[in-house]
């Protein structure tokens, strides 16, 4: 396990836990074990710490503390937002709108709702992976109760025009949810500026812990609980709170608040350097996602390499101690290539041959140059092996 | 997720390449599915005298192609025809469940190559 | 925060994290941050560690590893079991059976299902807080799809005759779920011996982490996912796994396996000593729950004190650095007294004046004697203040 | 969850007990609900000359009872009648939301005691 030598470039999959986050969590794992729902002193400590964490997160998102609810992660937040809103407003309507490039936590939940008497419209995206707000507006119906559009896509990094969409749909009576799991901490996320009723975030994408996240629920938004039971989270999300996790996600947000803008600039420069290097060394490859870096998450780049397949690239890169992901099917255990790349109109064989690099705080220019140096021969080797590439 | 043997064949593929004046060529899979193999064979005395592969695909696809060439080399054509995708997977110490179907085509590729050879021989036995 | 001096006797609310658990988790928080769904080396480490954890837990419960699914805690496990089974079998029937003494994670979920076109029969318990298996059998109908009976009650510790119930209902075609959050690690829990299809457990009740638990789902049991999305947990429970939490719960189970029976004996003796001491010093109090210690969780004792109220006792005990819970409403923020005590036929005013002590590994005879010493004057003080006690 | 002031009154309740020869007695709440208070007062020159409480109940119940006796002592009966459950809660620096209703009865108890006194005076003002 020579982790110290690993070059990790898959921050969109998960991030290393920041040491300061781990340090902040540790007392709540070890000494401060009180259940926040209890009345005695250590229970009170935990309860107070949770409320401070809630305030930190609310502040960062431009929300009120009473609008932040802790969950077990982005997936639960998405499931809760969608199922909870669908259930609470089912008498008013049964129509839901989303896009073709959502995370599976939204896609699969929408599919489930479809089987339970809801109707779902999936709005397509352009070749950059961006949805047209007008298309959302056109999809609206009398009985539309919820619109869910992700803030930034997790495969190509394309940033969606959330504020424009909310402007167009605000009079429709439909709730507006955004999955901001990838954008929080990387680009500005303000619930009022975005104009959303519901917003999902996750700890482990922002140098925080796995298994904890939050759902922003704007005041007066009706949504049915997903987890029923004890009175935690003001009776809206039952279950003994993951105290260390909550402390950790708040600490992660605090650190993101300090470093976000500078880090974004730094990562954009690293990505530009990498892309330049790759283009110099490797023929027959192209970018997936917006050319304009301001329409993309700062540290993210996704590209397709003709004639080879994604998992093989990942394995070869791992042999070179580089960790990245692919837009290829194989990473998810399904046989189909990335639904995001297909939705952008990229042919299946090129979608299979795509790679996602997502840089983070720990990456340097040296890492980027190393990546280019090892990736070029990897491509050559796999193309030599390939029956379909003979340029 | 892969066995050590799979990774060994992925890292050091045996018999990678094309036999230029091949006696039989088998192609299976499809780039749209993300997996494609081309097996070329040289036949001598009704035996697989030489065999090479080219593969587009994931780790399992590469490893199965590599090992099937090892398994086939030296075998009679009839014996080689008996190699199945299942026996290839077993030889590798198993494959992840989701790879059993998509990327485990190498035996099919070999069989196609042998069939190609046989059909060129006018259906005869050599 | 003088935690080192605190005498904690509320292990049914939550337990201190065992140091060995915290130590086992730490590398997975700090260095081993890989996402188990990824292909490269550190992702593989995490994936393997999760499978080892799954095997440990399966082994302890007499289950197969493929039958263990990690969740965010007992509440999620209960919600999933109930909603998932209800949804998957809704075409066959709409009738559910439970008891009057379940945890709110079951009660509230049942109430929710009731509002969504399911019918719920709640079987009563006797004065000890134990359900009669015959009553469950009698409640069965053609269209009963699920029976949920907790293994051990979290307020009075009464152990339910799960094996007897499963024997009686096994031919009915209804699934059988048990909430074993309180029993796991304290008394033997074997899924075959109990004869259940579904079983919930939670990490933080067994000296493990908060925010992680598991649901046992017997092979070939149809249940709809509660969290849709990524392909984790063999496509049945989406969401990036809480790797440190999972490692922690497995370590906690491992430790429980080593110590359970001896610890149970030790705690039973401590409880007996405490009860004897209390009875000597304090008049007008009585046990809530089974007299027979073998029908009760080893470390648990619940009793009612005439003329005073539970929260006041808790606060006074906290002033004496003792942490315990009450059967009183005030602890949960509701106005009603404990539904469990009421279900046992205890009058409301005595239910309000009840206290739950739940001892654990860290408690000693000294603690127990200290408790008796400080509790007697607390009772005297509160009774002096009380307008209804004047003996 | 409680303010320091609530805990102070819980720890050191003021004017706890019964005035044996009270001029007025107020009882509110109900043991079934878990909260009950008895306020006894002594009246002199239309003022609350002495006041004591007994309480069965949670921390909020005890603290509100305690502080209402402090607030009432020395006030004219009319002034004391103006003390509300709300002003009691404010005086304590606030109460948790779920305690605002159930355990915040002390002002009611005081008012009952004053009414009891007044009714014994035949409805007159002193
Ligand atoms: C856009 C997006 N939404 C949701 C999720 C799910 O979050 P989690 O892994 O915390 O369940 C992820 C990450 O996997 C994501 O990238
Ligand atoms: C019997 C029982 N079931 C379920 C739960 C809920 O578990 P968790 O706190 O992990 O959500 C608890 C504890 O609160 C419990 O005691």
Short mmCIF file of C-alpha atoms and ligand atoms in Angstrom, two decimals, chain A residues 12-13 72-76 78 103 105 150 152-154 179 181-182 202-205 211-212, chain C residues 35 232 238-240, ligand 1:
data_model
loop_
_atom_site.label_atom_id
_atom_site.label_comp_id
_atom_site.label_asym_id
_atom_site.label_seq_id
_atom_site.Cartn_x
_atom_site.Cartn_y
_atom_site.Cartn_z
CA UNK A 12 -15.02 13.76 -8.40
CA UNK A 13 -15.34 10.17 -7.16
CA UNK A 72 -26.28 10.03 5.03
CA UNK A 73 -24.93 11.54 1.81
CA UNK A 74 -25.72 12.87 -1.61
CA UNK A 75 -27.72 9.83 -2.59
CA UNK A 76 -30.05 10.07 0.38
CA UNK A 78 -31.41 13.26 -3.79
CA UNK A 103 -26.42 11.33 -11.43
CA UNK A 105 -29.24 8.92 -7.57
CA UNK A 150 -28.04 19.11 -11.33
CA UNK A 152 -22.62 20.63 -12.15
CA UNK A 153 -22.30 17.35 -13.91
CA UNK A 154 -20.12 14.68 -12.30
CA UNK A 179 -28.05 18.22 -7.04
CA UNK A 181 -22.93 17.46 -4.86
CA UNK A 182 -20.20 18.30 -7.38
CA UNK A 202 -22.33 15.39 0.15
CA UNK A 203 -19.38 15.42 2.56
CA UNK A 204 -16.92 13.15 0.80
CA UNK A 205 -16.72 15.24 -2.35
CA UNK A 211 -21.67 8.72 4.61
CA UNK A 212 -22.85 12.18 5.50
CA UNK C 35 -14.09 5.20 -3.15
CA UNK C 232 -23.41 -0.02 -4.44
CA UNK C 238 -27.19 3.21 -3.36
CA UNK C 239 -24.79 5.81 -2.00
CA UNK C 240 -21.04 5.90 -1.57
C1 LIG E 1 -23.69 14.64 -8.86
C2 LIG E 1 -23.73 13.62 -7.77
N1 LIG E 1 -24.88 13.40 -7.10
C3 LIG E 1 -24.96 12.50 -6.11
C4 LIG E 1 -23.89 11.75 -5.74
C5 LIG E 1 -24.06 10.76 -4.63
O1 LIG E 1 -23.49 11.19 -3.43
P1 LIG E 1 -23.03 10.13 -2.32
O2 LIG E 1 -21.86 9.43 -2.89
O3 LIG E 1 -22.68 10.94 -1.12
O4 LIG E 1 -24.18 9.23 -2.06
C6 LIG E 1 -22.66 11.94 -6.41
C7 LIG E 1 -21.45 11.17 -6.07
O5 LIG E 1 -21.37 9.98 -6.12
C8 LIG E 1 -22.58 12.89 -7.45
O6 LIG E 1 -21.44 13.10 -8.12
#
